[in-house]
mmCIF file of C-alpha atoms and ligand atoms in Angstrom:
data_model
loop_
_atom_site.group_PDB
_atom_site.id
_atom_site.type_symbol
_atom_site.label_atom_id
_atom_site.label_comp_id
_atom_site.label_asym_id
_atom_site.label_seq_id
_atom_site.Cartn_x
_atom_site.Cartn_y
_atom_site.Cartn_z
ATOM 1 C CA MET A 1 184.617 189.648 79.103
ATOM 2 C CA GLY A 2 186.508 187.616 81.669
ATOM 3 C CA VAL A 3 189.886 188.753 82.815
ATOM 4 C CA LEU A 4 191.695 185.911 81.074
ATOM 5 C CA GLY A 5 190.103 187.056 77.824
ATOM 6 C CA MET A 6 191.617 190.491 78.419
ATOM 7 C CA GLY A 7 195.163 189.195 78.664
ATOM 8 C CA LEU A 8 195.622 188.659 82.402
ATOM 9 C CA GLY A 9 196.962 185.250 83.079
ATOM 10 C CA ARG A 10 200.041 183.365 84.017
ATOM 11 C CA SER A 11 201.476 183.620 80.520
ATOM 12 C CA ARG A 12 201.227 187.360 79.790
ATOM 13 C CA GLY A 13 201.641 190.559 81.744
ATOM 14 C CA PRO A 14 202.938 190.573 85.315
ATOM 15 C CA ARG A 15 202.939 187.113 86.864
ATOM 16 C CA TRP A 16 201.201 187.986 90.083
ATOM 17 C CA GLU A 17 201.431 185.242 92.615
ATOM 18 C CA ARG A 18 199.506 186.613 95.564
ATOM 19 C CA ALA A 19 197.157 189.585 95.756
ATOM 20 C CA LEU A 20 195.711 191.310 98.809
ATOM 21 C CA VAL A 21 192.320 192.835 97.969
ATOM 22 C CA THR A 22 190.619 195.235 100.370
ATOM 23 C CA GLY A 23 186.828 195.415 100.232
ATOM 24 C CA ALA A 24 186.695 191.904 98.790
ATOM 25 C CA SER A 25 183.383 190.982 100.456
ATOM 26 C CA THR A 26 181.209 192.511 97.721
ATOM 27 C CA GLY A 27 181.056 194.748 94.648
ATOM 28 C CA ILE A 28 184.131 195.626 92.596
ATOM 29 C CA GLY A 29 186.583 194.119 95.099
ATOM 30 C CA ARG A 30 184.783 190.786 95.116
ATOM 31 C CA ALA A 31 184.725 190.771 91.304
ATOM 32 C CA MET A 32 188.482 191.455 91.185
ATOM 33 C CA ALA A 33 189.126 188.642 93.658
ATOM 34 C CA VAL A 34 187.085 186.204 91.558
ATOM 35 C CA GLN A 35 188.902 187.203 88.362
ATOM 36 C CA LEU A 36 192.336 186.999 90.004
ATOM 37 C CA ALA A 37 191.483 183.546 91.341
ATOM 38 C CA ALA A 38 190.436 182.472 87.840
ATOM 39 C CA ALA A 39 193.876 183.560 86.643
ATOM 40 C CA GLY A 40 195.525 181.380 89.323
ATOM 41 C CA VAL A 41 196.561 184.185 91.693
ATOM 42 C CA ASP A 42 196.558 183.319 95.412
ATOM 43 C CA LEU A 43 194.577 185.739 97.543
ATOM 44 C CA VAL A 44 194.311 187.540 100.843
ATOM 45 C CA LEU A 45 190.741 188.813 101.204
ATOM 46 C CA VAL A 46 190.133 191.808 103.490
ATOM 47 C CA ALA A 47 186.856 193.372 104.727
ATOM 48 C CA ARG A 48 184.778 193.615 107.901
ATOM 49 C CA SER A 49 182.247 190.917 106.890
ATOM 50 C CA GLY A 50 184.189 187.797 107.816
ATOM 51 C CA ASP A 51 181.250 185.532 106.975
ATOM 52 C CA ARG A 52 181.033 186.852 103.412
ATOM 53 C CA LEU A 53 184.799 186.526 102.988
ATOM 54 C CA GLU A 54 184.753 182.929 104.288
ATOM 55 C CA GLU A 55 181.956 182.076 101.879
ATOM 56 C CA LEU A 56 183.871 183.587 98.946
ATOM 57 C CA ALA A 57 187.093 181.859 100.011
ATOM 58 C CA SER A 58 185.337 178.457 100.101
ATOM 59 C CA GLU A 59 183.839 179.110 96.668
ATOM 60 C CA LEU A 60 187.228 180.038 95.204
ATOM 61 C CA ARG A 61 189.059 177.103 96.804
ATOM 62 C CA ALA A 62 186.366 174.748 95.484
ATOM 63 C CA SER A 63 186.693 176.138 91.982
ATOM 64 C CA GLY A 64 189.741 173.980 91.389
ATOM 65 C CA GLY A 65 193.514 174.254 91.285
ATOM 66 C CA GLN A 66 195.794 174.687 94.253
ATOM 67 C CA LEU A 67 194.610 178.169 95.097
ATOM 68 C CA GLU A 68 195.549 179.554 98.523
ATOM 69 C CA VAL A 69 192.948 181.949 99.887
ATOM 70 C CA GLU A 70 193.432 183.683 103.242
ATOM 71 C CA VAL A 71 190.685 185.612 104.987
ATOM 72 C CA LEU A 72 191.609 188.690 106.990
ATOM 73 C CA GLU A 73 188.586 190.183 108.737
ATOM 74 C CA ALA A 74 189.446 193.776 109.590
ATOM 75 C CA ASP A 75 187.873 197.191 109.948
ATOM 76 C CA LEU A 76 190.155 199.654 108.162
ATOM 77 C CA CYS A 77 188.822 202.489 110.378
ATOM 78 C CA ASP A 78 190.024 200.719 113.469
ATOM 79 C CA PRO A 79 193.747 201.251 114.241
ATOM 80 C CA GLU A 80 194.118 197.600 115.304
ATOM 81 C CA GLY A 81 192.366 196.351 112.177
ATOM 82 C CA LEU A 82 194.492 198.551 109.949
ATOM 83 C CA ALA A 83 197.684 197.477 111.743
ATOM 84 C CA ALA A 84 196.770 193.804 111.181
ATOM 85 C CA VAL A 85 196.375 194.410 107.447
ATOM 86 C CA GLU A 86 199.632 196.420 107.285
ATOM 87 C CA LYS A 87 201.391 193.538 109.028
ATOM 88 C CA ARG A 88 200.091 191.105 106.404
ATOM 89 C CA VAL A 89 201.075 193.450 103.567
ATOM 90 C CA VAL A 90 204.734 193.504 104.669
ATOM 91 C CA ALA A 91 204.950 189.826 105.664
ATOM 92 C CA GLU A 92 207.978 188.162 104.095
ATOM 93 C CA GLU A 93 206.424 184.744 104.245
ATOM 94 C CA ALA A 94 203.981 184.236 101.356
ATOM 95 C CA PRO A 95 204.619 187.818 100.185
ATOM 96 C CA ILE A 96 202.006 189.707 98.239
ATOM 97 C CA ASP A 97 203.012 191.124 94.861
ATOM 98 C CA LEU A 98 199.712 192.874 94.139
ATOM 99 C CA LEU A 99 197.899 195.199 96.544
ATOM 100 C CA VAL A 100 194.393 196.185 95.465
ATOM 101 C CA ASN A 101 193.291 199.203 97.496
ATOM 102 C CA ASN A 102 189.608 198.938 96.679
ATOM 103 C CA ALA A 103 187.674 199.349 99.965
ATOM 104 C CA GLY A 104 185.867 202.654 99.917
ATOM 105 C CA LEU A 105 182.644 204.441 100.705
ATOM 106 C CA GLY A 106 180.923 207.752 100.268
ATOM 107 C CA TYR A 107 177.845 209.339 101.823
ATOM 108 C CA GLU A 108 175.580 211.672 99.877
ATOM 109 C CA GLY A 109 174.247 214.854 101.454
ATOM 110 C CA LEU A 110 175.027 218.466 102.271
ATOM 111 C CA PHE A 111 178.362 218.561 104.069
ATOM 112 C CA HIS A 112 177.226 220.694 107.036
ATOM 113 C CA ALA A 113 174.285 218.330 107.626
ATOM 114 C CA GLN A 114 176.395 215.194 107.551
ATOM 115 C CA ASP A 115 177.223 213.211 110.626
ATOM 116 C CA LEU A 116 180.899 213.871 111.442
ATOM 117 C CA ALA A 117 181.375 210.170 112.181
ATOM 118 C CA GLU A 118 180.466 209.411 108.545
ATOM 119 C CA VAL A 119 182.856 212.105 107.332
ATOM 120 C CA SER A 120 185.706 210.634 109.396
ATOM 121 C CA GLU A 121 184.869 207.091 108.285
ATOM 122 C CA THR A 122 185.085 208.182 104.635
ATOM 123 C CA ILE A 123 188.460 209.858 105.106
ATOM 124 C CA ASP A 124 189.810 207.005 107.268
ATOM 125 C CA VAL A 125 189.008 204.281 104.733
ATOM 126 C CA ASN A 126 189.401 206.131 101.427
ATOM 127 C CA VAL A 127 192.541 208.089 102.349
ATOM 128 C CA VAL A 128 194.258 207.092 105.607
ATOM 129 C CA ALA A 129 194.039 203.321 105.182
ATOM 130 C CA LEU A 130 194.833 203.516 101.462
ATOM 131 C CA VAL A 131 197.951 205.635 102.091
ATOM 132 C CA ARG A 132 199.202 203.459 104.931
ATOM 133 C CA LEU A 133 198.695 200.191 103.076
ATOM 134 C CA THR A 134 200.312 201.630 99.944
ATOM 135 C CA HIS A 135 203.292 202.811 102.020
ATOM 136 C CA ALA A 136 203.707 199.364 103.543
ATOM 137 C CA ALA A 137 203.389 197.635 100.167
ATOM 138 C CA LEU A 138 205.785 199.926 98.321
ATOM 139 C CA ARG A 139 208.486 199.428 100.955
ATOM 140 C CA LEU A 140 208.292 195.672 100.481
ATOM 141 C CA MET A 141 207.928 195.850 96.707
ATOM 142 C CA THR A 142 210.720 198.385 96.223
ATOM 143 C CA ALA A 143 213.096 196.188 98.238
ATOM 144 C CA ARG A 144 212.183 193.244 95.974
ATOM 145 C CA ASP A 145 212.003 195.480 92.847
ATOM 146 C CA ARG A 146 208.776 193.727 92.052
ATOM 147 C CA GLY A 147 205.093 194.356 92.623
ATOM 148 C CA GLN A 148 202.033 196.356 91.793
ATOM 149 C CA VAL A 149 199.533 198.524 93.578
ATOM 150 C CA ILE A 150 196.045 199.265 92.279
ATOM 151 C CA LEU A 151 194.267 202.319 93.696
ATOM 152 C CA VAL A 152 190.516 202.401 93.117
ATOM 153 C CA SER A 153 189.524 206.036 92.692
ATOM 154 C CA SER A 154 186.473 207.350 90.764
ATOM 155 C CA ILE A 155 185.569 209.720 87.963
ATOM 156 C CA ALA A 156 184.192 211.780 90.857
ATOM 157 C CA SER A 157 187.875 212.600 91.470
ATOM 158 C CA LEU A 158 187.936 214.817 88.378
ATOM 159 C CA GLN A 159 185.581 217.461 89.747
ATOM 160 C CA GLY A 160 184.568 218.783 93.178
ATOM 161 C CA MET A 161 181.026 217.463 93.581
ATOM 162 C CA PRO A 162 178.273 219.144 95.602
ATOM 163 C CA MET A 163 176.353 216.650 97.794
ATOM 164 C CA THR A 164 179.315 214.258 97.766
ATOM 165 C CA ALA A 165 181.992 216.867 98.507
ATOM 166 C CA VAL A 166 183.942 214.749 101.006
ATOM 167 C CA TYR A 167 183.760 211.631 98.834
ATOM 168 C CA SER A 168 184.893 213.404 95.650
ATOM 169 C CA ALA A 169 187.699 215.143 97.564
ATOM 170 C CA THR A 170 188.970 211.802 98.917
ATOM 171 C CA LYS A 171 188.920 210.411 95.376
ATOM 172 C CA ALA A 172 190.737 213.518 94.029
ATOM 173 C CA PHE A 173 193.410 212.747 96.606
ATOM 174 C CA ILE A 174 193.695 209.161 95.339
ATOM 175 C CA THR A 175 193.963 210.117 91.654
ATOM 176 C CA SER A 176 196.630 212.718 92.398
ATOM 177 C CA PHE A 177 198.483 210.369 94.776
ATOM 178 C CA GLY A 178 198.474 207.576 92.181
ATOM 179 C CA GLU A 179 199.796 209.838 89.453
ATOM 180 C CA GLY A 180 202.716 210.943 91.617
ATOM 181 C CA LEU A 181 203.545 207.397 92.717
ATOM 182 C CA TYR A 182 203.430 206.053 89.158
ATOM 183 C CA GLU A 183 206.151 208.509 88.148
ATOM 184 C CA GLU A 184 208.220 207.795 91.286
ATOM 185 C CA HIS A 185 208.397 204.124 90.313
ATOM 186 C CA LYS A 186 208.634 204.438 86.534
ATOM 187 C CA CYS A 187 211.397 202.275 85.013
ATOM 188 C CA THR A 188 211.483 200.027 88.099
ATOM 189 C CA GLY A 189 209.844 196.677 88.727
ATOM 190 C CA VAL A 190 207.072 198.378 90.695
ATOM 191 C CA THR A 191 203.942 199.959 89.200
ATOM 192 C CA VAL A 192 200.997 201.910 90.570
ATOM 193 C CA THR A 193 197.771 201.898 88.529
ATOM 194 C CA THR A 194 194.845 204.170 89.383
ATOM 195 C CA VAL A 195 191.354 203.067 88.352
ATOM 196 C CA LEU A 196 188.527 205.552 87.814
ATOM 197 C CA PRO A 197 185.154 203.789 87.649
ATOM 198 C CA GLY A 198 181.928 205.657 86.970
ATOM 199 C CA LEU A 199 178.501 204.635 88.225
ATOM 200 C CA THR A 200 178.616 200.916 88.973
ATOM 201 C CA HIS A 201 175.900 198.576 90.250
ATOM 202 C CA THR A 202 177.088 197.536 93.727
ATOM 203 C CA GLU A 203 175.983 198.099 97.331
ATOM 204 C CA PHE A 204 177.883 201.385 97.378
ATOM 205 C CA HIS A 205 174.964 203.804 96.831
ATOM 206 C CA GLN A 206 172.628 202.087 99.253
ATOM 207 C CA ARG A 207 175.294 202.103 101.955
ATOM 208 C CA GLY A 208 175.964 205.808 101.382
ATOM 209 C CA HIS A 209 172.240 206.756 101.304
ATOM 210 C CA TRP A 210 172.455 208.123 97.759
ATOM 211 C CA ASP A 211 169.243 209.363 96.136
ATOM 212 C CA LEU A 212 169.578 207.599 92.790
ATOM 213 C CA ASP A 213 166.687 209.621 91.316
ATOM 214 C CA ARG A 214 169.201 212.475 91.087
ATOM 215 C CA TRP A 215 171.614 210.461 88.981
ATOM 216 C CA PRO A 216 171.378 209.301 85.349
ATOM 217 C CA SER A 217 169.981 205.823 84.861
ATOM 218 C CA ILE A 218 172.143 205.174 81.788
ATOM 219 C CA GLY A 219 175.862 204.523 81.486
ATOM 220 C CA TRP A 220 176.063 202.221 84.516
ATOM 221 C CA GLN A 221 178.499 199.295 84.531
ATOM 222 C CA ASP A 222 178.477 196.098 86.497
ATOM 223 C CA ALA A 223 181.253 195.230 88.917
ATOM 224 C CA ASP A 224 182.659 192.461 86.686
ATOM 225 C CA ALA A 225 183.202 194.872 83.805
ATOM 226 C CA VAL A 226 184.977 197.397 86.041
ATOM 227 C CA ALA A 227 187.134 194.655 87.563
ATOM 228 C CA SER A 228 188.149 193.371 84.092
ATOM 229 C CA VAL A 229 189.177 196.823 82.914
ATOM 230 C CA ALA A 230 191.086 197.498 86.138
ATOM 231 C CA LEU A 231 193.055 194.245 86.090
ATOM 232 C CA ALA A 232 193.792 194.454 82.368
ATOM 233 C CA ALA A 233 195.171 197.993 82.813
ATOM 234 C CA ALA A 234 197.278 196.899 85.775
ATOM 235 C CA ALA A 235 198.557 193.891 83.808
ATOM 236 C CA LYS A 236 199.785 196.357 81.171
ATOM 237 C CA SER A 237 201.313 198.593 83.873
ATOM 238 C CA ARG A 238 199.151 201.544 82.835
ATOM 239 C CA PRO A 239 199.266 204.614 85.090
ATOM 240 C CA GLU A 240 195.514 205.219 84.981
ATOM 241 C CA VAL A 241 192.339 203.797 83.493
ATOM 242 C CA ILE A 242 188.782 205.093 83.231
ATOM 243 C CA SER A 243 186.413 202.166 83.308
ATOM 244 C CA SER A 244 184.179 202.730 80.232
ATOM 245 C CA TRP A 245 184.138 204.709 77.002
ATOM 246 C CA GLN A 246 181.181 206.779 78.223
ATOM 247 C CA ASN A 247 183.177 207.815 81.271
ATOM 248 C CA ARG A 248 186.228 208.512 79.093
ATOM 249 C CA VAL A 249 184.159 210.846 76.891
ATOM 250 C CA LEU A 250 182.859 212.588 80.013
ATOM 251 C CA ALA A 251 186.409 212.967 81.341
ATOM 252 C CA VAL A 252 187.723 214.407 78.061
ATOM 253 C CA LEU A 253 184.814 216.863 77.723
ATOM 254 C CA SER A 254 185.228 217.897 81.315
ATOM 255 C CA SER A 255 188.993 218.415 80.913
ATOM 256 C CA LYS A 256 188.396 220.737 77.932
ATOM 257 C CA ALA A 257 185.773 222.870 79.693
ATOM 258 C CA PRO A 258 186.798 225.951 81.702
ATOM 259 C CA ARG A 259 186.774 225.286 85.430
ATOM 260 C CA HIS A 260 184.054 227.836 86.257
ATOM 261 C CA TRP A 261 181.823 226.282 83.561
ATOM 262 C CA ARG A 262 182.327 222.779 84.952
ATOM 263 C CA ARG A 263 181.594 223.998 88.465
ATOM 264 C CA ALA A 264 178.408 225.778 87.357
ATOM 265 C CA THR A 265 177.224 222.730 85.397
ATOM 266 C CA ILE A 266 177.763 220.284 88.234
ATOM 267 C CA GLY A 267 176.129 222.773 90.647
ATOM 268 C CA TRP A 268 173.051 223.020 88.412
ATOM 269 C CA PHE A 269 172.989 219.230 88.070
ATOM 270 C CA SER A 270 173.020 218.707 91.827
ATOM 271 C CA ARG A 271 170.258 221.289 92.502
ATOM 272 C CA ARG A 272 167.954 220.325 89.666
ATOM 273 C CA LYS A 273 165.665 217.924 91.543
HETATM 274 N N1 LIG B 1 179.826 201.773 92.807
HETATM 275 C C1 LIG B 1 180.192 202.881 92.171
HETATM 276 O O1 LIG B 1 179.362 203.530 91.469
HETATM 277 C C2 LIG B 1 181.612 203.372 92.249
HETATM 278 C C3 LIG B 1 182.017 204.379 91.363
HETATM 279 C C4 LIG B 1 183.311 204.851 91.416
HETATM 280 C C5 LIG B 1 184.202 204.329 92.336
HETATM 281 N N2 LIG B 1 183.803 203.357 93.194
HETATM 282 C C6 LIG B 1 184.776 202.853 94.174
HETATM 283 O O2 LIG B 1 184.917 201.455 94.057
HETATM 284 C C7 LIG B 1 185.370 200.907 95.304
HETATM 285 C C8 LIG B 1 184.523 199.692 95.645
HETATM 286 O O3 LIG B 1 183.191 200.126 95.846
HETATM 287 P P1 LIG B 1 181.914 199.250 95.462
HETATM 288 O O4 LIG B 1 181.139 200.026 94.497
HETATM 289 O O5 LIG B 1 182.318 197.871 95.154
HETATM 290 O O6 LIG B 1 181.140 199.360 96.867
HETATM 291 P P2 LIG B 1 180.542 198.280 97.865
HETATM 292 O O7 LIG B 1 179.757 197.259 97.115
HETATM 293 O O8 LIG B 1 179.841 199.084 98.909
HETATM 294 O O9 LIG B 1 181.833 197.576 98.483
HETATM 295 C C9 LIG B 1 182.679 198.281 99.360
HETATM 296 C C10 LIG B 1 183.687 197.312 99.972
HETATM 297 O O10 LIG B 1 184.516 198.048 100.889
HETATM 298 C C11 LIG B 1 184.520 197.364 102.143
HETATM 299 N N3 LIG B 1 184.649 198.312 103.243
HETATM 300 C C12 LIG B 1 183.912 199.422 103.472
HETATM 301 N N4 LIG B 1 184.274 199.989 104.638
HETATM 302 C C13 LIG B 1 185.260 199.213 105.161
HETATM 303 C C14 LIG B 1 186.020 199.258 106.351
HETATM 304 N N5 LIG B 1 185.840 200.219 107.288
HETATM 305 N N6 LIG B 1 186.956 198.308 106.562
HETATM 306 C C15 LIG B 1 187.135 197.309 105.652
HETATM 307 N N7 LIG B 1 186.448 197.208 104.504
HETATM 308 C C16 LIG B 1 185.507 198.142 104.268
HETATM 309 C C17 LIG B 1 183.185 196.636 102.195
HETATM 310 O O11 LIG B 1 183.255 195.466 103.009
HETATM 311 P P3 LIG B 1 182.578 195.288 104.458
HETATM 312 O O12 LIG B 1 181.327 196.085 104.526
HETATM 313 O O13 LIG B 1 182.389 193.821 104.543
HETATM 314 O O14 LIG B 1 183.631 195.770 105.399
HETATM 315 C C18 LIG B 1 183.024 196.196 100.743
HETATM 316 O O15 LIG B 1 183.707 194.997 100.511
HETATM 317 C C19 LIG B 1 185.264 202.050 96.319
HETATM 318 O O16 LIG B 1 186.551 202.583 96.547
HETATM 319 C C20 LIG B 1 184.380 203.075 95.624
HETATM 320 O O17 LIG B 1 184.660 204.390 96.039
HETATM 321 C C21 LIG B 1 182.522 202.852 93.176
#
């Protein structure tokens, strides 16, 4: 279902005027950008692949209306790249009223065997950049008493995961961070919504060298479906959303199980190949 069909539009929910989406070159971020554009929201697209962003921007501009689409090519691991995005987030001219912290990555493998550069990259993008951009956005939004931040976490945040220990820990940080921020801003014009997708068909697993034979082949979503759920939840100012009913069932079952049982189950699952 398209995002307009789920109640996001100019007439209902927050009237976002301009959104900055990180990781907009592909996957879930690209899908959110397309759906926001369809709802008439101007965009700032951020990622490293400038060519992909330019292509998307041309497509969105050509799709009609008076849409303004800016392209900001930046590497969120690079201090200069991150500073450029922070600068855009706090700009008073053409201010953003929605920040979508979506860029993220995760490598699969035993932690001690992982390349430390990949570990740092994961923490830099998933945690450091997300925190800094959220800080910048909330300063601006709090001063205007208006705005929203979306944090893209994962159901992997609900349990320490062998073979993706760094990734799941970064996502646990995001889910906890989002929960705290939601309460800090409750009853104000500012909202923070945390999104927990499950397995989604994107470039994510290939980039992170995941062995998909170890993972279930059912219950996957496509990026459009995740984007719709995320934007609809944000439009309703929800604190948190899990992207599908299958993942919600998994989350409820997991929350009811004793911690040692969950740990043993996920350990068995990761060793079973
Ligand atoms: N796919 C899943 O199964 C799944 C499940 C749960 C949660 N998630 C989360 O969903 C979010 C989006 O992931 P996806 O599945 O859409 O993955 P994806 O297809 O690999 O897209 C990742 C996006 O992040 C950008 N990115 C990565 N590193 C970056 C950097 N250093 N600087 C700037 N941008 C960077 C990439 O753009 P460039 O390469 O052009 O820079 C790309 O646009 C992530 O936070 C991920 O953890 C995904």
